[in-house]
C-alpha positions in Angstrom: 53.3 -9.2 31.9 52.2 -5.3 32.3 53.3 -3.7 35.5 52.0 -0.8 37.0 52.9 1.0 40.0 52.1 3.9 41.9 55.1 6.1 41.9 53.6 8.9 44.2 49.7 10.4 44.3 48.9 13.8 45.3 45.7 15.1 47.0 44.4 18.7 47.5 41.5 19.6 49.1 39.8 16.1 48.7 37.1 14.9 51.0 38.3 17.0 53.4 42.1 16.1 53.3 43.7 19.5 52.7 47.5 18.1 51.5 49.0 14.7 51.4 51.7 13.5 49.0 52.8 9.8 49.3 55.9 9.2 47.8 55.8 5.3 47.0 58.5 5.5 44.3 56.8 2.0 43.2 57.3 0.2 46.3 55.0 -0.9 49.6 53.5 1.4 52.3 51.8 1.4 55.3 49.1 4.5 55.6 48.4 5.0 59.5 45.7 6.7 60.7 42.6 7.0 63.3 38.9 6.4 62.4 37.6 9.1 59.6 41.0 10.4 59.4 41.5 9.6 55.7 42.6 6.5 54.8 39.9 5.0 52.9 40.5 8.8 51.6 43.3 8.0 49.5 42.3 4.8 47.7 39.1 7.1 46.9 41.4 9.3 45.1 43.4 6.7 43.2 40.0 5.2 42.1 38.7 8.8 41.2 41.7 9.9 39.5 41.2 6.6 37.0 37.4 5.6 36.7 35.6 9.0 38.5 34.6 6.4 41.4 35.3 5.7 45.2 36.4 2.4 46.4 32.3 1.5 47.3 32.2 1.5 43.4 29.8 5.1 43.7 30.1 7.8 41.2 27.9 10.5 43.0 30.0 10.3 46.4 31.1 13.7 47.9 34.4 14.9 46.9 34.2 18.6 48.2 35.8 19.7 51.5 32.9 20.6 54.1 32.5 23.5 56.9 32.3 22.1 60.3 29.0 22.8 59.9 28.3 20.7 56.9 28.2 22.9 54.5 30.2 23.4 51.1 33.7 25.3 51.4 33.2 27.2 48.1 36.3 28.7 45.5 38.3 25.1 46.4 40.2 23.1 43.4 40.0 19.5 44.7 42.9 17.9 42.9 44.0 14.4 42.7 47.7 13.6 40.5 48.9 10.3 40.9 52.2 9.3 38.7 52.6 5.7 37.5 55.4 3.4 36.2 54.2 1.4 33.7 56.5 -1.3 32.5 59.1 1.5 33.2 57.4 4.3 31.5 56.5 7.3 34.1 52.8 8.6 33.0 51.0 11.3 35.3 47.2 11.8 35.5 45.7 15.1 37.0 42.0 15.8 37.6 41.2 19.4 39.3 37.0 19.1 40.5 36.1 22.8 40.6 33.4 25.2 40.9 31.8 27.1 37.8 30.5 30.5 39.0 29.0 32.5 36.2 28.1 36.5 35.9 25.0 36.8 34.0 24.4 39.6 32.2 23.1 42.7 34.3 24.9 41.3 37.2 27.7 42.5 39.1 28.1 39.2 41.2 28.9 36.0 39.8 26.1 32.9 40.4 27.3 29.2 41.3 25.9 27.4 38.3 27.7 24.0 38.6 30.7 21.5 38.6 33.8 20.8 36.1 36.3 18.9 35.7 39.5 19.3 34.4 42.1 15.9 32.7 45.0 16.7 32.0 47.9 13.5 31.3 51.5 14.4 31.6 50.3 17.9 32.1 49.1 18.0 28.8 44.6 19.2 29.3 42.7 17.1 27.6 39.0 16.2 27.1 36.8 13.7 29.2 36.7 11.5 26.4 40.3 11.3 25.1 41.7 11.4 29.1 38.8 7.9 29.7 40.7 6.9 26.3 44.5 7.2 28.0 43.2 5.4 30.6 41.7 2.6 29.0 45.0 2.0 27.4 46.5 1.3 30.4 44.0 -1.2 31.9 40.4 -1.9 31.6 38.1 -0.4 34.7 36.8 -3.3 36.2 40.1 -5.6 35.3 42.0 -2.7 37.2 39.1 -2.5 40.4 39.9 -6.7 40.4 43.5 -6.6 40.7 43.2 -3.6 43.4 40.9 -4.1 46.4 41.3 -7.7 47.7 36.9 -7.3 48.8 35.9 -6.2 45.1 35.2 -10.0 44.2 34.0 -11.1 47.1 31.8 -8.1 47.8 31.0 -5.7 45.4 30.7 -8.0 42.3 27.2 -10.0 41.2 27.7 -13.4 42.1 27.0 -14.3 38.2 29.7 -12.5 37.3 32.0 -13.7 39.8 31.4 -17.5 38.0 31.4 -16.5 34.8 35.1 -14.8 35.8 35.3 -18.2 36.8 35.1 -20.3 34.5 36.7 -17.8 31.8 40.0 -18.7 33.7 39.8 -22.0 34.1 37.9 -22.5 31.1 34.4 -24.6 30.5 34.0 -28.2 30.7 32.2 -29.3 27.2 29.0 -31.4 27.4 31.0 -34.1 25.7 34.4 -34.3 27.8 31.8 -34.9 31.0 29.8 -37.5 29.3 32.7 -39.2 28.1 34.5 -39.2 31.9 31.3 -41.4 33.2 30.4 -44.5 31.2 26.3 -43.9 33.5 26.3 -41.3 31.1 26.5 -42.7 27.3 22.6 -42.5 27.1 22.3 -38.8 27.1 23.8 -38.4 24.4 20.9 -40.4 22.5 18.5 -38.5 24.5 19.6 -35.3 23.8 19.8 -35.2 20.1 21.6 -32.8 18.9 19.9 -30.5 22.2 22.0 -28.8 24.1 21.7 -29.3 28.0 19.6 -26.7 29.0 17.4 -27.0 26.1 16.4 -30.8 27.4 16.2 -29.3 30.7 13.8 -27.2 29.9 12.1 -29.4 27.6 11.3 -32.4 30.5 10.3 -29.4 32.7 7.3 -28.3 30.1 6.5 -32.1 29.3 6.4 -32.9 33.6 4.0 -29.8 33.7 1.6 -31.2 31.4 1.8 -34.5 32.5 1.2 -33.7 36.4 -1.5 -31.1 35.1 -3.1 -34.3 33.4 -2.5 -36.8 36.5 -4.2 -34.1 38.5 -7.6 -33.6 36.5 -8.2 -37.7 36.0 -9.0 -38.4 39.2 -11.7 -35.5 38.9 -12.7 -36.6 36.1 -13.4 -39.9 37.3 -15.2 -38.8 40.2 -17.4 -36.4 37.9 -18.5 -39.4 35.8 -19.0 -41.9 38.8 -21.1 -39.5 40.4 -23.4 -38.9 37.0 -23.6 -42.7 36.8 -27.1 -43.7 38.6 -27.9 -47.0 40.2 -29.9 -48.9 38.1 -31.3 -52.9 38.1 -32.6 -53.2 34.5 -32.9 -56.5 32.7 -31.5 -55.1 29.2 -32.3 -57.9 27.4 -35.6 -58.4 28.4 -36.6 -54.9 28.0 -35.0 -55.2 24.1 -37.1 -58.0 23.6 -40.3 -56.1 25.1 -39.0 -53.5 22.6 -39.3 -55.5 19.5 -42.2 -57.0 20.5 -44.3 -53.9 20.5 -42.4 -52.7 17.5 -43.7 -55.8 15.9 -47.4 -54.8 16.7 -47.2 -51.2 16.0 -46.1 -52.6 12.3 -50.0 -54.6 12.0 -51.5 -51.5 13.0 -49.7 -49.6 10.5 -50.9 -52.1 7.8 -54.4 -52.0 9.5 -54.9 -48.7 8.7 -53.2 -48.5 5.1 -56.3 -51.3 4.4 -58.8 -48.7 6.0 -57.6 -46.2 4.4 -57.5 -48.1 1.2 -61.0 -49.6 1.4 -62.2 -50.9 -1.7 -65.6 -49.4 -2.3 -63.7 -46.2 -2.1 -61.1 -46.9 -4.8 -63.8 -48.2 -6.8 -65.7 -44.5 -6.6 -62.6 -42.6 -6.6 -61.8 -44.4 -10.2 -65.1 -43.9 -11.8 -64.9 -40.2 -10.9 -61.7 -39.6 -12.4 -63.1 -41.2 -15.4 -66.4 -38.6 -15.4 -64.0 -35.4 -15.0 -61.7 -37.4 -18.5 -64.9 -37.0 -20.3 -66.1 -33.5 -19.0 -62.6 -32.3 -20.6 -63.1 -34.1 -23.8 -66.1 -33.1 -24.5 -64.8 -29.1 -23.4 -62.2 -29.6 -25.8 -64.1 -30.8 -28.5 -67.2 -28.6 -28.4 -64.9 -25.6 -28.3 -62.0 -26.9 -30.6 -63.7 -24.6 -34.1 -64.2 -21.7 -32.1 -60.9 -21.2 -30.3 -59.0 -22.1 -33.7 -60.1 -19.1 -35.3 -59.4 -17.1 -32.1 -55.7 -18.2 -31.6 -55.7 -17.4 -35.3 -56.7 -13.7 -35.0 -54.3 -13.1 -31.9 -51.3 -13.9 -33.4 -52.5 -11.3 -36.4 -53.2 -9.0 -33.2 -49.3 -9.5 -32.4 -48.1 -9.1 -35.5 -49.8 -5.2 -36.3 -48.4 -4.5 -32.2 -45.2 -5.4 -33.7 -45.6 -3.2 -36.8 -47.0 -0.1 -35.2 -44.0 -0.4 -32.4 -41.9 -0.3 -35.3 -42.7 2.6 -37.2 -43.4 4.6 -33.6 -39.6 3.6 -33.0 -38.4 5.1 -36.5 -40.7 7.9 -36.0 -38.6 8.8 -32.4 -35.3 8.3 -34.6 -35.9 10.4 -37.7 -37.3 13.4 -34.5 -34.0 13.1 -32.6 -31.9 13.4 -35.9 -34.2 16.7 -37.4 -33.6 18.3 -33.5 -29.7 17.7 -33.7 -29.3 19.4 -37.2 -31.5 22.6 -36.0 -29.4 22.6 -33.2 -26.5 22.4 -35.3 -27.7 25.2 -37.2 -28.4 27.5 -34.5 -24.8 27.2 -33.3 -23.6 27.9 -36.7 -25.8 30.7 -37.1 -24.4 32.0 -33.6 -21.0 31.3 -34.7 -22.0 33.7 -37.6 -23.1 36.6 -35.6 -19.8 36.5 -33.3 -17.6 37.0 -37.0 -19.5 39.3 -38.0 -19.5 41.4 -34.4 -15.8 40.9 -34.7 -15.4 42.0 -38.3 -17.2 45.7 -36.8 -15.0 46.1 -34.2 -11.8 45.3 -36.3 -13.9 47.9 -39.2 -14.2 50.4 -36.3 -10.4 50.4 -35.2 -9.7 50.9 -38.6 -11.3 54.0 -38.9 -10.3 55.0 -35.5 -6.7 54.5 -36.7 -7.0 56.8 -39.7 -8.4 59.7 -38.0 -5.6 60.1 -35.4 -3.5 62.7 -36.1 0.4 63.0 -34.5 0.6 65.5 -31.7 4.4 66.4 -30.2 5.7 69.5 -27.6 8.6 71.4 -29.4 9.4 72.4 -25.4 12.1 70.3 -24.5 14.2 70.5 -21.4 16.9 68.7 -20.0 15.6 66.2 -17.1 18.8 67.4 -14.8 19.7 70.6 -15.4 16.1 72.0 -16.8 17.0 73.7 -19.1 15.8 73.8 -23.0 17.5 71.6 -25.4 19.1 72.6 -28.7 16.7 73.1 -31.5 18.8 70.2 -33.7 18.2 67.8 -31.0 14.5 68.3 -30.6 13.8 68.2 -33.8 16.1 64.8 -34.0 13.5 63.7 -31.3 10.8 64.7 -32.9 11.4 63.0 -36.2 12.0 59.5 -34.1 8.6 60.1 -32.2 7.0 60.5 -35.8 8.3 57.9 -37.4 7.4 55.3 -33.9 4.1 56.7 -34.4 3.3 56.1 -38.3 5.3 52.7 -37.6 2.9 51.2 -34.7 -0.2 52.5 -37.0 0.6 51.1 -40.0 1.6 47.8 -38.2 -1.6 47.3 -36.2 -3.8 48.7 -39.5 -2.0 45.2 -41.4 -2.9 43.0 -38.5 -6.3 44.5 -38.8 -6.1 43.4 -42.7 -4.9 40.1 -42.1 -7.9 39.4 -39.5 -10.8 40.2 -41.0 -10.4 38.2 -43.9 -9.9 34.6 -41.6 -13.1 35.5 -40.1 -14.8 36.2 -43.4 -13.2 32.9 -44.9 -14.9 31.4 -41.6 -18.1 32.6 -42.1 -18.5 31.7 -45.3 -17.0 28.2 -44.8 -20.6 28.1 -41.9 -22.8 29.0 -44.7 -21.8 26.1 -46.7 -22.3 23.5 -43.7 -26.0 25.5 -43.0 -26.8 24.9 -46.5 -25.9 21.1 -46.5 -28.0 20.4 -43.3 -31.3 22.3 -43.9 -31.0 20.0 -47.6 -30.8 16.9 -45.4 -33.5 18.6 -43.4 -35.7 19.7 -46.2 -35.0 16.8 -49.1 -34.4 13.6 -46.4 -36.1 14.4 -43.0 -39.0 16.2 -43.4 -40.3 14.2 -46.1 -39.5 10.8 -44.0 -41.1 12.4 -40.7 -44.4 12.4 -43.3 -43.8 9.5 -45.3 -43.6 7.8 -41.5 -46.8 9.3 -40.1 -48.7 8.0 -42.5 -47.3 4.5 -42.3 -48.1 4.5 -38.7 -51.7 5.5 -39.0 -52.1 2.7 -41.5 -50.6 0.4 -38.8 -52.9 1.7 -36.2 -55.8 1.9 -38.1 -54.9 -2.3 -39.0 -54.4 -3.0 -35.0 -57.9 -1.8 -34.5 -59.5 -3.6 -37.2 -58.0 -7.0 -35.8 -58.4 -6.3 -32.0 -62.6 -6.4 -33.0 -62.1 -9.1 -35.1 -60.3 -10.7 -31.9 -63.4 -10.1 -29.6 -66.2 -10.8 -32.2 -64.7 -14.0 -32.3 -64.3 -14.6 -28.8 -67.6 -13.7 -28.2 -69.0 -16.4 -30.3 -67.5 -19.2 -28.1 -69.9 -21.7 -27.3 -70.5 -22.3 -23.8 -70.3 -26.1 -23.2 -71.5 -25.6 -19.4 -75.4 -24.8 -20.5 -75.9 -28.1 -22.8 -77.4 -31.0 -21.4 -74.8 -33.4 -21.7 -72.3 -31.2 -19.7 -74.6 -30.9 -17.1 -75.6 -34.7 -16.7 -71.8 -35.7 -16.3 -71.1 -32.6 -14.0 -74.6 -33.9 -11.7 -72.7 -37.7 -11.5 -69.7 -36.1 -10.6 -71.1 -34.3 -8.0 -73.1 -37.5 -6.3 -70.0 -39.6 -6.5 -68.0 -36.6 -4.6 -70.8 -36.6 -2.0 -70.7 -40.6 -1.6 -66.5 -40.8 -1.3 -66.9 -38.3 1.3 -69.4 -40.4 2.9 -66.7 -43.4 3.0 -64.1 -41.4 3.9 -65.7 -39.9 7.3 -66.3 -43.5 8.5 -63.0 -44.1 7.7 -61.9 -41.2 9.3 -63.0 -42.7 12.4 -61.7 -46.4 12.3 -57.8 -44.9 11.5 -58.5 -42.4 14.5 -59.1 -45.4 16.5 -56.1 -46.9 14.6 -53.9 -44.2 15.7 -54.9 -44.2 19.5 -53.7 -47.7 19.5 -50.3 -46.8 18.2 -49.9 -43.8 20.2 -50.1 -46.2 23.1 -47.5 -48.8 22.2 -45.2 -45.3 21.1 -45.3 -44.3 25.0 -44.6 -47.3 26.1 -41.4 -48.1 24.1 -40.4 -44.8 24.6 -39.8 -45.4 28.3 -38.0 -48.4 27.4 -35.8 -47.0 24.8 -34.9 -44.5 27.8 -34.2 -46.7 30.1 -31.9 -48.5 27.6 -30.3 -45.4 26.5 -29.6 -44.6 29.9 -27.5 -47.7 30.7 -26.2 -47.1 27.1 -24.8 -43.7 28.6 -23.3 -45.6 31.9 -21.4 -48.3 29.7 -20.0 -45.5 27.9 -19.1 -43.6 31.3 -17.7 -46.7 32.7 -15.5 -47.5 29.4 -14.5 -44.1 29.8 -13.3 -44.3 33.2 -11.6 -47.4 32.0 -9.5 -45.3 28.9 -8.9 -42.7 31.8 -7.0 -45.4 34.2 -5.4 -46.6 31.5 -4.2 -43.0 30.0 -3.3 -42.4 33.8 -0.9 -45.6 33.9 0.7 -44.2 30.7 1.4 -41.1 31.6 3.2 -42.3 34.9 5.1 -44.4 32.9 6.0 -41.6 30.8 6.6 -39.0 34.1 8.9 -41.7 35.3 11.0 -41.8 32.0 11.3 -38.3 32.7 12.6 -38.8 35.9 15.2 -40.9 34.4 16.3 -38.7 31.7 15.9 -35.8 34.6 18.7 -38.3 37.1 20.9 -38.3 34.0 21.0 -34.9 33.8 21.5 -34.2 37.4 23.7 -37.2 37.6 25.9 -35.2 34.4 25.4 -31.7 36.1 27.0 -33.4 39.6 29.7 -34.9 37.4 30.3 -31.4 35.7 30.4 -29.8 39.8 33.0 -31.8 40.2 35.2 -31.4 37.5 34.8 -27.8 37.1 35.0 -27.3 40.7 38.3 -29.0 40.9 39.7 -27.2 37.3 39.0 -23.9 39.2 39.8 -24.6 42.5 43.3 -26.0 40.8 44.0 -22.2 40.2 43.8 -21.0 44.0 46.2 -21.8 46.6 43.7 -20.8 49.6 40.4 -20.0 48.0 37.9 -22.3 47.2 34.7 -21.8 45.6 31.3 -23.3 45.4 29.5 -23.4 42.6 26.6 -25.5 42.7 23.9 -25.8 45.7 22.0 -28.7 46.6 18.3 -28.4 46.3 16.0 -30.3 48.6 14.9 -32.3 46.2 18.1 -33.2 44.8 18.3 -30.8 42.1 21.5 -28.1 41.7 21.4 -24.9 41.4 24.1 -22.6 39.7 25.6 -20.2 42.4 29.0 -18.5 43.1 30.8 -18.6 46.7 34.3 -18.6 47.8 35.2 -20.3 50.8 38.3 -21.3 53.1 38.8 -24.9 54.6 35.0 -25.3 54.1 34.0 -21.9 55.4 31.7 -19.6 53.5 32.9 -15.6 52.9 30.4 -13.9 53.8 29.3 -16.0 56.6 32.1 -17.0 58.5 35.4 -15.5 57.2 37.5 -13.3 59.9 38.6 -9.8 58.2 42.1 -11.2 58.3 41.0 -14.5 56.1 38.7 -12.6 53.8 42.1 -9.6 52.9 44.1 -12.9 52.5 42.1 -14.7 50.4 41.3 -11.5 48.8 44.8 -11.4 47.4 45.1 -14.9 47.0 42.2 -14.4 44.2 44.2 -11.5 43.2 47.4 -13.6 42.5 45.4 -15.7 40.0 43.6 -12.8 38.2 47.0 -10.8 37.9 48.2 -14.1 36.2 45.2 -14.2 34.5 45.2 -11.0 33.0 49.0 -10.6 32.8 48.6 -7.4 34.7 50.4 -6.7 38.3 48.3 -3.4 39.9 48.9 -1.5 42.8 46.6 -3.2 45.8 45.3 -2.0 48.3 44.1 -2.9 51.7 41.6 -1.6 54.0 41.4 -2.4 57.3 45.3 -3.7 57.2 45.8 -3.9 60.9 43.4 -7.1 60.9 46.3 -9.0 59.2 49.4 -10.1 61.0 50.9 -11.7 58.1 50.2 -11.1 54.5 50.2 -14.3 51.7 52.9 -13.9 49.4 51.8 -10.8 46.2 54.3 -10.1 43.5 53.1 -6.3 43.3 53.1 -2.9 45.1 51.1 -3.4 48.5 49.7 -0.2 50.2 48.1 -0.9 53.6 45.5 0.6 55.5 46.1 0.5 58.8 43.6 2.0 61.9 45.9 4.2 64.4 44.2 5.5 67.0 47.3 7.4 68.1 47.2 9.2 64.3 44.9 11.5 64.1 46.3 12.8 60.9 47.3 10.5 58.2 50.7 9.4 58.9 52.8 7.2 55.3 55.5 4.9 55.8 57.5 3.1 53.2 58.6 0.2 54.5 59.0 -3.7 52.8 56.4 -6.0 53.8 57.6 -9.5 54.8 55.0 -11.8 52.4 54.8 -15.4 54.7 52.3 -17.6 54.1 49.9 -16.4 56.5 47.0 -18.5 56.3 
């Protein structure tokens, strides 16, 4: 087990106290003192020198020595050293809290710009980050805060983390070991599944939502559908029979009118004037049949020169586009020509421009640093290499000029040969085609005329069937039997509307009927539905009461899981107890965390001498658990007459009204069981 104790720690200037070593050499100490002289002070310190907090768990609490009128003593190193044995090994921590004043530049006087801090371990400095790191290695902040200040469980941890401390000593109780330790129990594992717990927990609580939502909207629903329902007295069967009955007579009057409609005098007309308008077509046909032969015959000839002219016009556009590409083609050869030749000037021009330039050179030669004239054997050295630079850059530029020319005569002549191949196609293929063409086209223009009259001669000698007297005596019976039908028809008109009144009658009639038996229709369907709604209302009691069962197993497992837990973890206090679950009204539990003596809460009910006590009776069993003994230590000491038995380094806090400064003794405290 890892042992740590406070061989002596060292304040300056912190929170006011302006010197106070306490020499513990390891062991216990009383620390007497008045109200606000200090006390809670130096367990500040020891908490600030390790995790930069006060016992309150605060990091921005004031550590700087005030006026007496409240204001910052300035130029002050607040120090806190503290040296430790740990497992036998001495280690000393320093933190200096000190004022940064800065001169800026153009500033005589330095400006307070701040705070640092200074770490040093074994007097060694050291970064923030590599002094947390030292520390950490010795203990872990809130293991060490646990193990220190018999209130930090009790009252300045969540009470979630308090249980889950909990149960990490004792350990957790598996689903499985509870439901094996009550035989009530065996179901759940069938109804869970493979689910965990909470997962079924939550699970029933969604499903009793939805049922209860249900259970709450049938009743409405009923009542909505009773109150649509009206009263009614109806003799349905009756009024079905009254329903067929006029049904049955709205059927003869049907018939009645298909026989008026259908007279036979009518039929008998209608048939001899569709055998009238048979023969008025023959005889069309027949009178005409010579005529239009020879006309049919002449419009498809008609159809046939279209065609041919279309043609021709078509190979006419074809040959014109082909004669316009090669001129076009010639014109950019001809262009192309023009450009060479323009060329082969200009390179004719430099040529000539070349041979008449003569080489000019300045015999007066000086040096370019000392100015003055040059040997005569050097200049004319110089001038020999300008000369020879000068007929060597002519004669090469008049060979390029040589070696040009030609390509673009060779060009040139190469355009002339394709010129002389398209105006052959043009003169020898095109030209005479673009004739031979026109020609053919006037033919085939001049034939499309000659049958178009042909066409309308012969369509102009049609008889006209219309003017010979046989047309016209068929077309005068046809005409008297139209008049007599229509004759027939209007007193026939008059017997269906007569018909049809009848029937529109009987329609009213079973129309109320059929409403009135849709309407009880519509309240046997409301009343079986009220029906399927009572009986989906039984069901889903039956199924909410299921629930409930599976929702008394859990409970009934979660109550058996209080118990065993509770007595696993109470097995590992001598004094405190703890309560872990709380009784809803309804029955339910829910999870909570609260440490008690002989039944009495902490926070509630506790005296300050109980809570220290079982402060370090919680301590006991975390030290144990953590294998770590820590200095402890108590405020508010003088509450306690008697301490429970600790196996480390005690430091009490003890209010001395006598003391108005902060007064140490090292003394052994008697450990009794005091509670």
């Amino acid at each position: 087990m890892k042992k740590i104790e406070l061989v002596v720690l060292k304040l300056r200037d912190f929170k006011g106290i302006k010197s106070l070593d306490i020499q513990l050499d390891g062991g216990n100490a009383e620390i007497f003192g008045d109200n606000e002289a200090g006390k809670t002070t130096t367990f500040d310190a020891f908490l600030w020198l390790l995790f930069d907090k006060d016992s309150n768990n605060k990091k921005d609490f004031a550590i700087k020595t005030l006026n007496g009128d409240g204001t910052e003593r300035h130029n002050l190193e607040h120090t806190v050293e503290g040296s430790f044995l740990i497992d036998g090994v001495l280690v000393t921590l320093k933190k200096i809290y000190k004022e940064k004043w800065t001169k800026k530049r153009g500033q005589a006087v330095a400006e307070f710009t701040g705070h640092v801090v200074e770490h040093f371990v074994d007097d060694v400095p050291m970064s923030k980050k590599d002094y947390t790191a030292a520390v950490e290695s010795i203990v872990d902040e809130e293991v060490f805060k646990l193990l220190t200040s018999p209130t930090y469980f009790n009252e300045q941890m969540k009470w979630q983390d308090r249980r889950a401390l909990l149960i990490e000593i004792c350990g957790d109780i598996s689903d499985e070991d509870v439901i094996a330790s009550n035989q009530s129990l065996a179901k759940l594992n069938e109804l869970l599944n493979g689910k965990s717990m909470e997962d079924m927990k939550k699970i029933i609580a969604s499903q009793k939502k939805q049922i209860n939502d249900q259970l709450e909207m049938i009743p409405v629903r009923i009542d909505e559908i009773n109150k649509m329902m009206p009263e009614t007295t109806v003799d349905i069967e009756k009024m079905r029979q009254q329903v067929e009955q006029i049904e049955a007579e709205m059927d003869e009057l049907q018939q009645q009118k298909i026989r008026v409609k259908n007279g036979e005098s009518i039929l008998i007309k209608q048939r001899q004037l569709q055998e009238l308008e048979m023969k008025q077509n023959d005889l069309k046909r027949s009178f005409e049949a010579d005529s239009l032969q020879e006309v049919h015959k002449l419009q498809v000839r008609l159809q046939e020169a279209q065609g041919n002219v279309q043609i021709i016009q078509s190979e006419i556009r074809m040959n014109e586009v082909e004669k316009q590409a090669i001129g076009r083609d010639i014109q950019a050869f001809t262009g192309r020509i023009t450009q060479n030749e323009a060329s082969m000037q200009k390179l004719r021009e430099e040529f000539a421009s070349l041979n008449a330039l003569t080489f000019e050179y300045s015999d007066e030669c000086e040096c370019p640093t000392c100015k003055q004239a040059l040997p005569k054997e050097q200049v004319e050295a110089v001038r020999a290499e300008a000369l020879a630079q000068f007929n060597e850059r002519i004669s090469k530029r008049k060979a390029e000029i040589k070696a040009e020319g030609p390509v673009f005569a060779d060009e040139n002549t190469q355009i002339q040969a394709q010129i002389q191949t398209k105006n052959e196609k043009l003169n020898s293929v095109l030209i005479p085609k673009s004739k031979e063409l026109n020609d053919k086209l006037a033919a085939a223009e001049k034939e499309l005329v000659k049958f178009n009259e042909k066409l309308q001669q012969a369509q102009t000698s049609v008889p006209d069937v219309t003017v010979t007297d046989e047309y016209k005596s068929i077309t005068l019976q046809i005409e008297g039997l139209q008049a007599e039908i229509k004759q027939l028809n209007e007193h026939a008109y008059e017997a269906v509307a007569g018909i049809d009144e009848e029937i529109e009658k009987l329609k009213f009639i079973r129309n109320g009927y059929n409403n009135a038996l849709s309407q009880h229709a519509n309240i046997e369907a409301s009343k079986e539905r009220i029906i399927e709604l009572e009986d989906q209302q039984v069901k889903l009691a039956q199924e909410y009461e299921k629930l409930e069962q599976t929702t008394f197993l859990i409970e009934e497992f979660i109550r058996t899981k209080v118990n065993m837990l509770t007595e696993r973890i109470n097995s590992k206090f001598k004094y405190a107890r703890f309560k872990l679950f709380d009784t809803q009204v309804n029955g339910g539990l829910n999870e909570v965390c609260e440490t008690t003596f002989k039944g009495v809460p902490y926070g509630t009910g506790l005296n300050n001498a109980a809570k220290i006590n079982v402060g370090l009776d919680i301590i006991n069993t975390l030290s144990a658990h953590y294998g770590i003994l820590a200095p402890i230590f108590v405020d508010n000491a003088e509450a306690v007459t008697k301490f429970i038995d600790v196996e480390t380094q005690l430091i009490s806090l003890v209010v001395s009204e006598k003391d108005k400064q902060l007064r140490v003794e090292l003394e052994p405290i008697e450990y009794k069981e005091a509670i």
